[in-house]
Each structure stands twice: as structure tokens, then as C-alpha cells.
PDB file of C-alpha atoms and ligand atoms in Angstrom:
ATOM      1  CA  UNK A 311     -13.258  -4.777  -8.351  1.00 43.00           C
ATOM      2  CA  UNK A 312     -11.335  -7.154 -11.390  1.00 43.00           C
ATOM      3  CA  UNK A 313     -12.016 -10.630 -12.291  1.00 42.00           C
ATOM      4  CA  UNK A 314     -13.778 -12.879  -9.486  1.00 43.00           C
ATOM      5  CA  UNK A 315     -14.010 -10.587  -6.650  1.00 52.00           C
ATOM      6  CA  UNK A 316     -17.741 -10.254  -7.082  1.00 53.00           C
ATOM      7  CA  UNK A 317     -18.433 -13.849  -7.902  1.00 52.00           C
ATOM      8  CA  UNK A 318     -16.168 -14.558  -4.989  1.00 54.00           C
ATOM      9  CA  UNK A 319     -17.962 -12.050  -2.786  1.00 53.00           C
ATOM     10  CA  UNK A 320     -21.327 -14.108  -4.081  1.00 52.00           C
ATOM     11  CA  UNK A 321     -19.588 -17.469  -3.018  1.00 50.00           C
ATOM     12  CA  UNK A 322     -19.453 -16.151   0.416  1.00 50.00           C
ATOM     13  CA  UNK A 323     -22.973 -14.924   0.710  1.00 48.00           C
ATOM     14  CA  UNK A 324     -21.876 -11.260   1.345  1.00 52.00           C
ATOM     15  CA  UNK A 325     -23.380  -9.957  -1.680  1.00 54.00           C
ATOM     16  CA  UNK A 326     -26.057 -11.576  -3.328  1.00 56.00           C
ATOM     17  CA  UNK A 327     -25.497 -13.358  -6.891  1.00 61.00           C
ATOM     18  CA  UNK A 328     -27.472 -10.810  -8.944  1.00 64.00           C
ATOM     19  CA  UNK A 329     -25.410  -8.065  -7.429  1.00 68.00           C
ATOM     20  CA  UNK A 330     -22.503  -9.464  -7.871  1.00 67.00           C
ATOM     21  CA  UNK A 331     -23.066 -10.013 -11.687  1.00 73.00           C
ATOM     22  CA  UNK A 332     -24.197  -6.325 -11.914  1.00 73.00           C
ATOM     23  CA  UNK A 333     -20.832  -5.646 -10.250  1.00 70.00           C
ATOM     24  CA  UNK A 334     -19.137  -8.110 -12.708  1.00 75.00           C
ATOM     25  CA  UNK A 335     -20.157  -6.159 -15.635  1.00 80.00           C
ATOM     26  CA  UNK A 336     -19.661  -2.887 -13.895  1.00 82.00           C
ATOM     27  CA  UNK A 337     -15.776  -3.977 -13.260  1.00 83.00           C
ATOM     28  CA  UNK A 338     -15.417  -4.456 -16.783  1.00 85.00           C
ATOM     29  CA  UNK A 339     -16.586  -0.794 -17.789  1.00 87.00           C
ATOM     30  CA  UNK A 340     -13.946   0.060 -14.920  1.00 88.00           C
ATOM     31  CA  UNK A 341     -10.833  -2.041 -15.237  1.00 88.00           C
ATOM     32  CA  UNK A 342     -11.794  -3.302 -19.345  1.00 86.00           C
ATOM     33  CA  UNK A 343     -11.661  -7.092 -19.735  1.00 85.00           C
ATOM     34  CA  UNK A 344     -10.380  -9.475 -17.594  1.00 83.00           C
ATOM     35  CA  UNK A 345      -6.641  -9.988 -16.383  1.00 86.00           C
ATOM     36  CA  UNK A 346      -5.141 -12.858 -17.494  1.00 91.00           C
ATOM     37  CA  UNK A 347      -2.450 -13.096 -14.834  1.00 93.00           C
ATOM     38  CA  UNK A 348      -2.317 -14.352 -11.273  1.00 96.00           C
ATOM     39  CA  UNK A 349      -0.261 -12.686  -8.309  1.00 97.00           C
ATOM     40  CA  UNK A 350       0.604 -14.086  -4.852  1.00 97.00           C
ATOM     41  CA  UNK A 351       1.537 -11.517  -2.029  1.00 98.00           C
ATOM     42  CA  UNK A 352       2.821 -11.607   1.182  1.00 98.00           C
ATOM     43  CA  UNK A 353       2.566  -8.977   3.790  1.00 98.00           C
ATOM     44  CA  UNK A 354       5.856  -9.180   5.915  1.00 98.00           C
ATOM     45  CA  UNK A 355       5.946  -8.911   9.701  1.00 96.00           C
ATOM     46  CA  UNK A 356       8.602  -6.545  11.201  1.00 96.00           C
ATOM     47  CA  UNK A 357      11.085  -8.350  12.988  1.00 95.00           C
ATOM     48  CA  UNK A 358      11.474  -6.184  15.198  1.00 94.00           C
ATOM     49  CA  UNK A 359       7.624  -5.274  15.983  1.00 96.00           C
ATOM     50  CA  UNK A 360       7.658  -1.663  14.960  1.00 96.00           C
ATOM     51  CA  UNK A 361       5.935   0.372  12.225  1.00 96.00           C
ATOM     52  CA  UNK A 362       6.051  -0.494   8.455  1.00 97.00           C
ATOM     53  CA  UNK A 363       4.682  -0.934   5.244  1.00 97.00           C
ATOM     54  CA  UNK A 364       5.852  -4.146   3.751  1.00 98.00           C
ATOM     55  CA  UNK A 365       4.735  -6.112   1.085  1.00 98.00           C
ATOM     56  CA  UNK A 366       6.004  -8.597  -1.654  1.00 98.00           C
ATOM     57  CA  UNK A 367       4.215  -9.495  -4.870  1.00 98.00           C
ATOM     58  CA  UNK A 368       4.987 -11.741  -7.503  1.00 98.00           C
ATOM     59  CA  UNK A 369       3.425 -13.081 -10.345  1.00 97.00           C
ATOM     60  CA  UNK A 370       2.603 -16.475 -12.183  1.00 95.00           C
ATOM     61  CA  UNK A 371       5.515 -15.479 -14.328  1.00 95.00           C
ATOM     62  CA  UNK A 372       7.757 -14.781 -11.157  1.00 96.00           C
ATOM     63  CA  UNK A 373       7.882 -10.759 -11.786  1.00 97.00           C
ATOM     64  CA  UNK A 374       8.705  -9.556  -7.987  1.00 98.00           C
ATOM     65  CA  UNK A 375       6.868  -6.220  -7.759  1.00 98.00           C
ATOM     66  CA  UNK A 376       7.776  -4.873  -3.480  1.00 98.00           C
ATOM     67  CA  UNK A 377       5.961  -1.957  -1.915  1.00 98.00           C
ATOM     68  CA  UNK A 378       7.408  -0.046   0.632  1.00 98.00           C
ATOM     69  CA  UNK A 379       9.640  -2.165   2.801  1.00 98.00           C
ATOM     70  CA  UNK A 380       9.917  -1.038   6.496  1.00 98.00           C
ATOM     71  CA  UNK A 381      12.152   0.517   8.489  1.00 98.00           C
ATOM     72  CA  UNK A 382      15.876   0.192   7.559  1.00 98.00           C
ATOM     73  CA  UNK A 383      16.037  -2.517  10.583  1.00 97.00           C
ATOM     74  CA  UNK A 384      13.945  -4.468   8.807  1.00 97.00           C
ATOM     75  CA  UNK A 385      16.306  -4.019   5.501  1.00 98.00           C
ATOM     76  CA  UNK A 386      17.890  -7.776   6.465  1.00 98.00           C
ATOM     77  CA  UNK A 387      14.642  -9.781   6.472  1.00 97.00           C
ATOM     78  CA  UNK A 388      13.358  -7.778   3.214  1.00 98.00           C
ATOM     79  CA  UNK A 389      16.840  -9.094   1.689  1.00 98.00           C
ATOM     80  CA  UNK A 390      16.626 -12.313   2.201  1.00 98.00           C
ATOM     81  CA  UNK A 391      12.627 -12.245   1.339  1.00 97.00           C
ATOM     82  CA  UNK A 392      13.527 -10.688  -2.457  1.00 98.00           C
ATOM     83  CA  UNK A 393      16.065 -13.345  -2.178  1.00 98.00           C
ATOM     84  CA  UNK A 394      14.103 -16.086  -1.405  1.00 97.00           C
ATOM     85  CA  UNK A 395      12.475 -15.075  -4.716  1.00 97.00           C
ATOM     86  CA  UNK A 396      15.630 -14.211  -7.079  1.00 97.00           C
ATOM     87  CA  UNK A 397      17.229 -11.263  -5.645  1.00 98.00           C
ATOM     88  CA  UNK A 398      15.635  -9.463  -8.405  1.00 98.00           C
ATOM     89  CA  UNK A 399      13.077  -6.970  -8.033  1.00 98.00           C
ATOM     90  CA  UNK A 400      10.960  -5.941 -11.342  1.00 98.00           C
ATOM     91  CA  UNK A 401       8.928  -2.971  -9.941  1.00 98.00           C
ATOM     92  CA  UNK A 402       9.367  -1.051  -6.484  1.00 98.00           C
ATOM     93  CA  UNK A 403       6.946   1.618  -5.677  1.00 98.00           C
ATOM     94  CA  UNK A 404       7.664   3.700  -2.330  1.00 98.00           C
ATOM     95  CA  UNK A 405       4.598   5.441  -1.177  1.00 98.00           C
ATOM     96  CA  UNK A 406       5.854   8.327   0.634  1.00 98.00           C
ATOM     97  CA  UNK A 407       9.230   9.453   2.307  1.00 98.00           C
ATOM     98  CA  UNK A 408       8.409   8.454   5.407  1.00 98.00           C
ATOM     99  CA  UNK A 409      11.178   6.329   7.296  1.00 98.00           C
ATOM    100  CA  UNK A 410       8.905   3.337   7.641  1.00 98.00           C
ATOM    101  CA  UNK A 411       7.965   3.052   4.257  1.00 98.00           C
ATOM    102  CA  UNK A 412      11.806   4.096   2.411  1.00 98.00           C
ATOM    103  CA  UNK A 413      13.911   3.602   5.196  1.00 98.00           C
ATOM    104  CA  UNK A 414      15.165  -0.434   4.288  1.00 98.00           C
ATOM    105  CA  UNK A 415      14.805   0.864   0.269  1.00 98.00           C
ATOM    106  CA  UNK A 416      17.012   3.451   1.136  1.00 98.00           C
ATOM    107  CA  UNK A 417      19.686   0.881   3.035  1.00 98.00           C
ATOM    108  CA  UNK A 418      19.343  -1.282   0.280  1.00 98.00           C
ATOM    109  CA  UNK A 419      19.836   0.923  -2.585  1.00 97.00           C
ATOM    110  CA  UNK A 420      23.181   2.286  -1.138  1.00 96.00           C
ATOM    111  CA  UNK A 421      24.167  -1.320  -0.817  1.00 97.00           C
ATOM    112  CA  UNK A 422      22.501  -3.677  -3.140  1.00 96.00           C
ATOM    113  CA  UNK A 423      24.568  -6.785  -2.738  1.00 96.00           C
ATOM    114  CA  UNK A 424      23.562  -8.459  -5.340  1.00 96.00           C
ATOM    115  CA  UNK A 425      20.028  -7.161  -5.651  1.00 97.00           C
ATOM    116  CA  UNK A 426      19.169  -6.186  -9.314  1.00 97.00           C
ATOM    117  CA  UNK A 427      16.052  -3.374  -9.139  1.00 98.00           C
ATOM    118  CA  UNK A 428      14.751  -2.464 -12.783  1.00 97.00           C
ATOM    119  CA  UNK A 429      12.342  -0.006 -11.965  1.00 97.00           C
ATOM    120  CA  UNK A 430      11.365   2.166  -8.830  1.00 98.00           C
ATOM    121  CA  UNK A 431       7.822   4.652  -9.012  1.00 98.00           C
ATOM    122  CA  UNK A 432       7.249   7.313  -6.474  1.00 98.00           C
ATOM    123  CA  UNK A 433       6.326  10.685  -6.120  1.00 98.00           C
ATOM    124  CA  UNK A 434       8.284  13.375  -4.902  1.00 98.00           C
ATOM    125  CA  UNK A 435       7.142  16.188  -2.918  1.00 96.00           C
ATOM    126  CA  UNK A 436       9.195  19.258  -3.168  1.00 95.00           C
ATOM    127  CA  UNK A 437      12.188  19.608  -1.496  1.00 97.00           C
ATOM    128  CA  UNK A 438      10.660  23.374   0.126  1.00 96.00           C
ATOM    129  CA  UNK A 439       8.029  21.187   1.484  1.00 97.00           C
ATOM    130  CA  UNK A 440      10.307  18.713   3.224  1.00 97.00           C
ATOM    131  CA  UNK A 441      10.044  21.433   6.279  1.00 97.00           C
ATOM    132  CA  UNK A 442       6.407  20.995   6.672  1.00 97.00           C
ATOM    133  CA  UNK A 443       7.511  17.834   9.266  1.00 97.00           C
ATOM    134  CA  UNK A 444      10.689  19.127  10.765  1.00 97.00           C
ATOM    135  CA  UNK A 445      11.156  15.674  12.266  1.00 97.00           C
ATOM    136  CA  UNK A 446      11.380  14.011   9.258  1.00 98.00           C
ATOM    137  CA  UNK A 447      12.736  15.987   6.611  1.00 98.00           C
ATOM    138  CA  UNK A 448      16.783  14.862   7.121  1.00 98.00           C
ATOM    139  CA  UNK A 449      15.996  11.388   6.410  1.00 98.00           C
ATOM    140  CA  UNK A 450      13.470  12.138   3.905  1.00 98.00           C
ATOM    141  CA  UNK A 451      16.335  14.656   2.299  1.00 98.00           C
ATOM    142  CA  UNK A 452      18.986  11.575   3.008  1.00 97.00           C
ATOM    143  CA  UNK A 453      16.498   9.293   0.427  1.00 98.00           C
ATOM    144  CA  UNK A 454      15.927  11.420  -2.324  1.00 98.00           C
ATOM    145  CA  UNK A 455      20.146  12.472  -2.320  1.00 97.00           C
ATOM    146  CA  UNK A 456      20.114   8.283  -2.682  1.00 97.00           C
ATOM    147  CA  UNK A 457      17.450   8.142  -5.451  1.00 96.00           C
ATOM    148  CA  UNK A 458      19.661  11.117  -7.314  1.00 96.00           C
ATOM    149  CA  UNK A 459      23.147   9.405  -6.384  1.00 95.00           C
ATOM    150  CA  UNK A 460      23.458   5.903  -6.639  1.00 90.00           C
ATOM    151  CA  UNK A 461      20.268   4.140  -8.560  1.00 86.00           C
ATOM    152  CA  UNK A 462      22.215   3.991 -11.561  1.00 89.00           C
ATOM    153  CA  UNK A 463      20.750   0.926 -14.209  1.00 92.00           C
ATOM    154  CA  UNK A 464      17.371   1.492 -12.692  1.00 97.00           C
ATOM    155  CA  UNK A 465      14.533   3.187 -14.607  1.00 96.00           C
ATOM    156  CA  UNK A 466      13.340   5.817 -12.365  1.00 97.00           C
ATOM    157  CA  UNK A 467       9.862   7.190 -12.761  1.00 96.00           C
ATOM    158  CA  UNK A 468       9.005  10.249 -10.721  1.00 97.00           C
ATOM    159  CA  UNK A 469       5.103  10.388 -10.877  1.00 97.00           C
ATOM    160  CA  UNK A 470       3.130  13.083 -10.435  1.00 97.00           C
ATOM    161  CA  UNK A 471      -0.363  11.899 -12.391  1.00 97.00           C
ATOM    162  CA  UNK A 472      -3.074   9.723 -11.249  1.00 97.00           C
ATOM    163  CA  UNK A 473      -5.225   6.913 -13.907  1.00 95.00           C
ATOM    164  CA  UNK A 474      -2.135   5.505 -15.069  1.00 90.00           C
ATOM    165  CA  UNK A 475      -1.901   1.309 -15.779  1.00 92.00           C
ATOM    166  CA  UNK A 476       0.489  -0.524 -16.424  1.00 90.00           C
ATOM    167  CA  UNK A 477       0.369  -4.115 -16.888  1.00 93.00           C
ATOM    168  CA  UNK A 478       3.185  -6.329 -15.998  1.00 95.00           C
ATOM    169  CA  UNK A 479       2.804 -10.176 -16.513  1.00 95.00           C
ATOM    170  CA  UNK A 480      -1.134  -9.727 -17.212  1.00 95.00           C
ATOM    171  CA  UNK A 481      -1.641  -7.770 -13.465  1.00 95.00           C
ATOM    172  CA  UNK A 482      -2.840  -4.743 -13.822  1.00 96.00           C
ATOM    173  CA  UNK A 483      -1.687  -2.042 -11.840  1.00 97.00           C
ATOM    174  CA  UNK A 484      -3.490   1.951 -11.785  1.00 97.00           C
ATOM    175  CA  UNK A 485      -1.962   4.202  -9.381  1.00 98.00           C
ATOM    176  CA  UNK A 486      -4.847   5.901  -7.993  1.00 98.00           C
ATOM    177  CA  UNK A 487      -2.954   8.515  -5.793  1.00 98.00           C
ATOM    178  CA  UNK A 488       0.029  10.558  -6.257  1.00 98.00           C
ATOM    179  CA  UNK A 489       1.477  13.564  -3.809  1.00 98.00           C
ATOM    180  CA  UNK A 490       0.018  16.196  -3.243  1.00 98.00           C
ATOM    181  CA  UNK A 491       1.576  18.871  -1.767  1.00 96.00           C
ATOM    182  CA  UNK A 492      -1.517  21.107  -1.954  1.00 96.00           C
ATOM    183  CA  UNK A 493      -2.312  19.153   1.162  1.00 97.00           C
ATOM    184  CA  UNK A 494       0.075  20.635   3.794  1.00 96.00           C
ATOM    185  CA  UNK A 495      -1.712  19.146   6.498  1.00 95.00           C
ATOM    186  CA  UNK A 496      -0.850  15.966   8.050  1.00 97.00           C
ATOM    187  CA  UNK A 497       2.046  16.692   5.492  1.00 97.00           C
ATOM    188  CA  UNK A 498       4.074  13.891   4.948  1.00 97.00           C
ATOM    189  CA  UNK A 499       0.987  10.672   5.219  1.00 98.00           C
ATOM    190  CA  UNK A 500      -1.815  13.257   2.960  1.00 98.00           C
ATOM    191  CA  UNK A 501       1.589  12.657   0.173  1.00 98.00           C
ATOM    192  CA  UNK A 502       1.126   8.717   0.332  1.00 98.00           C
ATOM    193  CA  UNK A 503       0.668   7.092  -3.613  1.00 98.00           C
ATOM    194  CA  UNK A 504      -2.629   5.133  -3.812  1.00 98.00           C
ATOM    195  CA  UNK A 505      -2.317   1.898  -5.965  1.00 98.00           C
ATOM    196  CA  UNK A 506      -4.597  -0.707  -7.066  1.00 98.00           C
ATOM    197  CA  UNK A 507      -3.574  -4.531  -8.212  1.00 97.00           C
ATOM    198  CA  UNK A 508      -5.629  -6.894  -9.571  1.00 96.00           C
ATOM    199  CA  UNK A 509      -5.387 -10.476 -11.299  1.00 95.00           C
ATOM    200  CA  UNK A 510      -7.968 -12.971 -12.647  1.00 91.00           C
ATOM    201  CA  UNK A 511      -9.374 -13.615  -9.287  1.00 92.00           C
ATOM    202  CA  UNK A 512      -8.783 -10.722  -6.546  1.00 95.00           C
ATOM    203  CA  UNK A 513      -8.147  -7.000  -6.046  1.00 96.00           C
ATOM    204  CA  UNK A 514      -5.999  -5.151  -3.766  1.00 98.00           C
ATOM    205  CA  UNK A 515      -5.705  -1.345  -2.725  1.00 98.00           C
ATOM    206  CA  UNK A 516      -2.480  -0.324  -1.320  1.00 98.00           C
ATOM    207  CA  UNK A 517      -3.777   3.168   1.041  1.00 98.00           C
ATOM    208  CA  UNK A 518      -0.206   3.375   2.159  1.00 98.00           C
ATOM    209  CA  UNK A 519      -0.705   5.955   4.908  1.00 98.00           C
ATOM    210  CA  UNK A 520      -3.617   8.056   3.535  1.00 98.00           C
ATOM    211  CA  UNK A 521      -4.410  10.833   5.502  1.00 98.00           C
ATOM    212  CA  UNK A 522      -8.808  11.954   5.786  1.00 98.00           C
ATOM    213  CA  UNK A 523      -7.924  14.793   2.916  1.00 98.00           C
ATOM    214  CA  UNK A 524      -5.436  12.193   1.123  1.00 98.00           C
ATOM    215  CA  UNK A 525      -8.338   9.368   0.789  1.00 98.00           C
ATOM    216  CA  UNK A 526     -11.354  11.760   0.465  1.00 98.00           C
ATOM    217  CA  UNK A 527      -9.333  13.391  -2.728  1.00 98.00           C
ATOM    218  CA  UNK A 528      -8.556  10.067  -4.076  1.00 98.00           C
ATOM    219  CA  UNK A 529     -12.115   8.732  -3.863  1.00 98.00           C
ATOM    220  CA  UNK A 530     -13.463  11.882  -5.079  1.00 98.00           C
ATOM    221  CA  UNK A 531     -11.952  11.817  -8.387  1.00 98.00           C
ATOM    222  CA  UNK A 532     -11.990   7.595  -8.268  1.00 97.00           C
ATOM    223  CA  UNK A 533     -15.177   6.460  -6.359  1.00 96.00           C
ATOM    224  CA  UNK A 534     -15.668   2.765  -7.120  1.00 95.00           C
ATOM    225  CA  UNK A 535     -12.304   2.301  -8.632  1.00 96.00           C
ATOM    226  CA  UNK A 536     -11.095   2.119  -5.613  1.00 97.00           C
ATOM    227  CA  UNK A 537     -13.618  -0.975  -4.526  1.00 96.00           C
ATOM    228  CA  UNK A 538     -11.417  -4.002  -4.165  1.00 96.00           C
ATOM    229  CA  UNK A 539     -11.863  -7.499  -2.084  1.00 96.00           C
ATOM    230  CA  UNK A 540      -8.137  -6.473   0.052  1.00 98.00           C
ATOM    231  CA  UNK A 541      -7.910  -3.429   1.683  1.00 98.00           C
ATOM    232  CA  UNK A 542      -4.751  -1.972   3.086  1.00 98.00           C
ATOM    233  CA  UNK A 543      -5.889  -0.162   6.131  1.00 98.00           C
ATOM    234  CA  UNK A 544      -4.339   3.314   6.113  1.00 98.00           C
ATOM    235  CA  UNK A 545      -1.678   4.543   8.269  1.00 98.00           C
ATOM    236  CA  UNK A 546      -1.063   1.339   9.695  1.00 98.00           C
ATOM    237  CA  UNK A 547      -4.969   0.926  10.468  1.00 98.00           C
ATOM    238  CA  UNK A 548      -5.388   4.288  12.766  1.00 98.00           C
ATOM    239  CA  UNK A 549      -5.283   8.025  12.083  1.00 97.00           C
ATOM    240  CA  UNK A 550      -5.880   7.377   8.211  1.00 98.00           C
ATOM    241  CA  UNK A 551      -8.602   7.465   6.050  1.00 98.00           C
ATOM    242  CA  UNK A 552     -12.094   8.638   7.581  1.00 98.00           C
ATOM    243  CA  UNK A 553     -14.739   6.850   8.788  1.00 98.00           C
ATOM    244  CA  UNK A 554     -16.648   7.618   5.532  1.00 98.00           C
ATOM    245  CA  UNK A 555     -14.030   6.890   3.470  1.00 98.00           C
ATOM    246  CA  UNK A 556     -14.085   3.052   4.613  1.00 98.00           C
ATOM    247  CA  UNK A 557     -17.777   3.400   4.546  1.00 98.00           C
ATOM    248  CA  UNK A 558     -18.203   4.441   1.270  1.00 98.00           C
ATOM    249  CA  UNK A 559     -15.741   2.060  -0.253  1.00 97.00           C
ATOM    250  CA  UNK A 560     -16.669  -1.337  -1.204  1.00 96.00           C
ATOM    251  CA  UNK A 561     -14.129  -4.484   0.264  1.00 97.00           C
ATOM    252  CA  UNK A 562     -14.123  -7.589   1.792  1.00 96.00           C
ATOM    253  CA  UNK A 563     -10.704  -8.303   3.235  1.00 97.00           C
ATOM    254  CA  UNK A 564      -8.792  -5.849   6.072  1.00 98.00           C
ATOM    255  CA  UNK A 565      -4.981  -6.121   5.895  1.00 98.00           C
ATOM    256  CA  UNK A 566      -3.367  -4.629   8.348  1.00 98.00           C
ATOM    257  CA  UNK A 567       0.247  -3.447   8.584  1.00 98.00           C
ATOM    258  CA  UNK A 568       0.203  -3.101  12.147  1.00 98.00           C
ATOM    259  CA  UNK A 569       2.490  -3.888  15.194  1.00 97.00           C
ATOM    260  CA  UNK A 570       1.500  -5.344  18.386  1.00 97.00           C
ATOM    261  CA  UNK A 571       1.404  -1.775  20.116  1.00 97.00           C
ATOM    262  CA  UNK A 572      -1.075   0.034  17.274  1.00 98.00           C
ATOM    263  CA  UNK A 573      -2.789  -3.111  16.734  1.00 97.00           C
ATOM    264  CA  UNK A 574      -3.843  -3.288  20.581  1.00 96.00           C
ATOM    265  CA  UNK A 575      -2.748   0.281  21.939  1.00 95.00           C
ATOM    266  CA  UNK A 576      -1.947   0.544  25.845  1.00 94.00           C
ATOM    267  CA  UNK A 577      -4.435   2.008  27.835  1.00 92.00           C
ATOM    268  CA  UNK A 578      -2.275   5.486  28.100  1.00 94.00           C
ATOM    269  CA  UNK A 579      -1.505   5.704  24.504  1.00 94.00           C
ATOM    270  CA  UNK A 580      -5.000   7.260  23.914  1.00 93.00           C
ATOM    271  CA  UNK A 581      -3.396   9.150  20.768  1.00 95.00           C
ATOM    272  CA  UNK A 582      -3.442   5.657  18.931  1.00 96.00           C
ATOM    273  CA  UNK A 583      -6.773   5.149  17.421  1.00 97.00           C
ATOM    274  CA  UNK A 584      -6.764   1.207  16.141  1.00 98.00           C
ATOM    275  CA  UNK A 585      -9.673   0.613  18.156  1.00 97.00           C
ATOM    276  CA  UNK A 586     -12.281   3.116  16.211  1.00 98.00           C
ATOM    277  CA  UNK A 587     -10.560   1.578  13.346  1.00 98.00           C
ATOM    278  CA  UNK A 588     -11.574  -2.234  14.073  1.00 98.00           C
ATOM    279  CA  UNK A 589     -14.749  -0.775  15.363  1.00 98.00           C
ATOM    280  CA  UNK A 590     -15.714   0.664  12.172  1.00 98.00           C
ATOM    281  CA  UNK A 591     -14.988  -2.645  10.305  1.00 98.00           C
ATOM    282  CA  UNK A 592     -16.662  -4.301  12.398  1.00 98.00           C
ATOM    283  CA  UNK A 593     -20.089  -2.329  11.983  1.00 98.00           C
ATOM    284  CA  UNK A 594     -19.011  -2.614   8.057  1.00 97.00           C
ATOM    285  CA  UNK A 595     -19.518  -6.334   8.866  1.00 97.00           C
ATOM    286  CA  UNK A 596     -16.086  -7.049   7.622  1.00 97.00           C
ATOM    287  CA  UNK A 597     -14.900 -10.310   8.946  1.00 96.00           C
ATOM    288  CA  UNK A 598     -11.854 -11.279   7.251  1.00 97.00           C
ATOM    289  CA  UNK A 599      -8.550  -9.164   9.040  1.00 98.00           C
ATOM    290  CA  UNK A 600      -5.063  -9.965   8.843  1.00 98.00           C
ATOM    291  CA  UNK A 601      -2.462  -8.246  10.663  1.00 97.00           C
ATOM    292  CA  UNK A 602       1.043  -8.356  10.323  1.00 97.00           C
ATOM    293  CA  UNK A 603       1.245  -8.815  14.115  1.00 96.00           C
ATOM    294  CA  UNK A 604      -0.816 -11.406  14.299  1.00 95.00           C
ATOM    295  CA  UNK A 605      -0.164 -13.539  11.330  1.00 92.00           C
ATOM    296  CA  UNK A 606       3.655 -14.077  10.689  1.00 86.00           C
ATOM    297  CA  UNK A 607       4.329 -13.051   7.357  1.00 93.00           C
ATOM    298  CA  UNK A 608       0.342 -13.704   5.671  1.00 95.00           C
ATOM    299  CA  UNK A 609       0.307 -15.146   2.458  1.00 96.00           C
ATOM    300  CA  UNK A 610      -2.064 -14.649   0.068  1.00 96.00           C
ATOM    301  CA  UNK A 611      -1.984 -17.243  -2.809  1.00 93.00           C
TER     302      UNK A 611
HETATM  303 FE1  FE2 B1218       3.777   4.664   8.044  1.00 61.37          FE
END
């Protein structure tokens, strides 16, 4: 946790005062001093209710930093949301090659109309390991022959080491979570890129979809750097990290990039697992949640 979140976790009563200045000094060893700049991020409904990492940060300074983006049907409402904030995106990370998370990025990179992208992160996972998800590997394929064909004036990094920061506009950024193609089950969600943000007064983790081996690797080698005050539930908020993942980790705050259908699964769809999810937070004692479902495009300020 950076900057306020333990003083702000004190000025809600959920950890006591003393704690929370342990936890103060604690974030310091962790992160260093404290960031001096501020982000706002939004967490964009799909318009068309379906699967989808989405989210849109920008800073004080008006640095637009997106994550993921959706499906490529939700490509038109991610264009007019960069837009809405200068057509101009400073810093695009794309968690994994999964059509949910790369498919608009992939749409919009063919055809930027007027978009300007500086720099894109991800990491790729081998092309010989594509096959691991039979299902997925044309589009996945189709994305990385865009990333090698038509990103020209944009600074590509392909990353493939964890503890890195960056700071951009005084946020500071550590990708926590790269691929890992060592994992080869639950192939292409175990490859998702963990990253934490922070500013003078908050934290978020961005799980993407972290698979149980995905998360337990990341807080392994991480433990409390990964402690935050918003979480991004993994996978959507079902089938991601374990149970003792979210239990070991320390956050206040459960975003949720979830559509109607995960976020209260039908009877029959038994395979969808939301509700252990919720349940879990719940016996956490988590009690701030916002889902993309539910809240039309959340803001956080
Ligand atoms: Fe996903």
C-alpha cells in the first residue's frame, strides 16, 4: 500500500490507527517515499454486457495510461472514451492475448483514426505455446502479426521481468507479473501481467485474469507488495486467484470487471463460480464492490 491507503483504511475504522501507521512506514520500505501524483480511473462497462477487461487512467497531468480494453465490439465506446480524453494514449499495457482483453486494441491498432499510442507493454508467450488453447490461438496469432505489422511510431516493450517501475507523471507503476509459460495449465489466464498503480492517496492491483498458480507465483515472490486499497478481482471475479490468495492479501476495495451473467450466474451455469467469489469477500469483511455491471462506467476520482 502507497501514500494514504493506510491512513485512509484508519479513517474508516477497518484498521486501527496504530496499525495503520506501522503500515505507513512499512509502505515506504516497499514503494520508497511518497508519490507526488494523483490518478483518476474509470472502469468501463461493456456495451454490449459481455466479458472484458477495461480500464482508463489518467493523471493530474492528463497522461492517459488504458489497460486492456474489451472485446473488439466494445472497440467504439473505448474510442470515443480515449477521445473524450485527447485521443492520445501515453501507456497501454495488454495483460494477456486473450480476445477480451486485446481484442478492441487489436481493432484499434489496425485502424487508429486519429488515435496517437506512444507506448504499449505486454508479454508474449511463445508462439509454440499458442496451441496450449486451441480455441484461442488464431486470434491470439491474428494480435501479435498486428503488434509486428502495423504499430509503427509506438515504443513497443515486450516484457518478460517482474520488479520493474516506472513512474509517469509522479504514479508509480511496478509490474508485478509477467507470462509465464512454465505454467501450461489454465494456459492462456496463468500468462496474465500483474500491475500495481499508486498515487498520493490510493493503490490499485490490476490481477487481469490470474489463474490459482498465476497469483500464488506472484505473491510468492511479492507478498505484501501486492497489498493495495483496489483490487481487481481476477478473471472477471470467478475461476481466478484462490481463496488464499484473496485471503492472504491485504485490500479494501473489490472492482469487478464483470457482466450481468458472471456477476449473478443462472442457476444452470454451475461452471461460473462468482458466487464463492463474493462469498469469500464477504467473510474478508470487504464491503466496498463495484462492478462494471452494476455501476455504469465507475469512476474513481
Ligand atoms: Fe478475461
Amino acid at each position: 500500500m502507497a501514500g494514504l491507503t493506510a491512513a485512509g483504511m484508519a479513517a474508516t475504522g477497518i484498521i486501527p490507527s496504530v496499525e495503520a501507521a506501522a503500515w505507513d512506514r512499512k509502505s515506504k520500505e516497499l514503494f520508497g517515499p511518497r508519490q507526488k501524483g494523483h490518478f483518476t480511473l474509470l472502469q468501463l462497462t461493456s456495451v454490449t454486457d459481455t466479458i472484458g477487461n477495461s480500464y482508463i487512467l489518467q493523471t493530474k497531468g492528463g497522461k492517459v495510461i488504458v489497460i486492456d480494453g474489451g472485446f473488439a465490439t466494445e472497440q467504439d465506446n473505448l474510442r470515443a472514451r480515449i477521445a473524450a480524453v485527447g485521443n492520445h494514449v501515453d501507456l497501454w499495457f495488454i495483460t494477456h492475448p486473450h480476445q477480451d482483453h486485446m481484442g478492441a486494441f487489436n481493432e484499434i491498432l489496425k485502424d487508429r483514426r486519429g488515435m496517437t499510442i506512444d507506448k504499449l507493454i505486454y508479454s508474449r508467450v511463445p508462439d509454440e505455446f499458442l496451441d496450449r488453447e486451441p480455441v484461442n490461438a488464431a486470434d491470439a496469432r491474428s494480435y501479435y502479426k498486428t503488434i509486428d505489422s502495423v504499430t509503427e511510431g509506438i515504443d513497443i516493450l515486450d516484457l518478460h521481468t517482474t520488479g520493474g517501475r516506472f513512474d509517469i507523471d509522479g504514479i508509480g507503476i511496478m509490474v508485478l507479473g509477467v507470462a509465464n509459460p512454465e505454467l501450461t495449465m489454465n494456459p492462456y489466464n496463468n500468462q496474465s501481467m500483474i500491475i500495481r498503480f499508486w498515487d498520493d492517496t490510493k493503490s490499485v492491483v490490476i490481477l487481469g485474469d490470474a489463474g490459482i498458480e498465476c497469483g500464488n507465483k506472484c505473491l510468492a515472490k511479492y507478498g505484501e507488495q501486492l497489498n493495495c486499497d483496489y483490487m481487481q478481482m481476477a478473471h472477471h471475479g470467478q475461476n481466478g486467484c484462490s481463496e488464499s490468495f484473496y485471503k492472504a492479501v491485504k485490500f479494501r476495495v473489490c472492482l469487478w470487471p464483470t457482466p450481468s451473467w458472471v456477476w449473478e450466474p443462472a442457476p444452470q451455469h454451475t461452471h461460473l463460480k462468482t458466487r464463492d467469489t463474493r462469498r469469500w469477500m464477504d467473510e474478508k469483511g470487504i464491503q466496498e464492490h463495484h462492478a462494471s455491471c452494476v455501476e455504469k462506467d465507475w469512476f474513481l476520482a
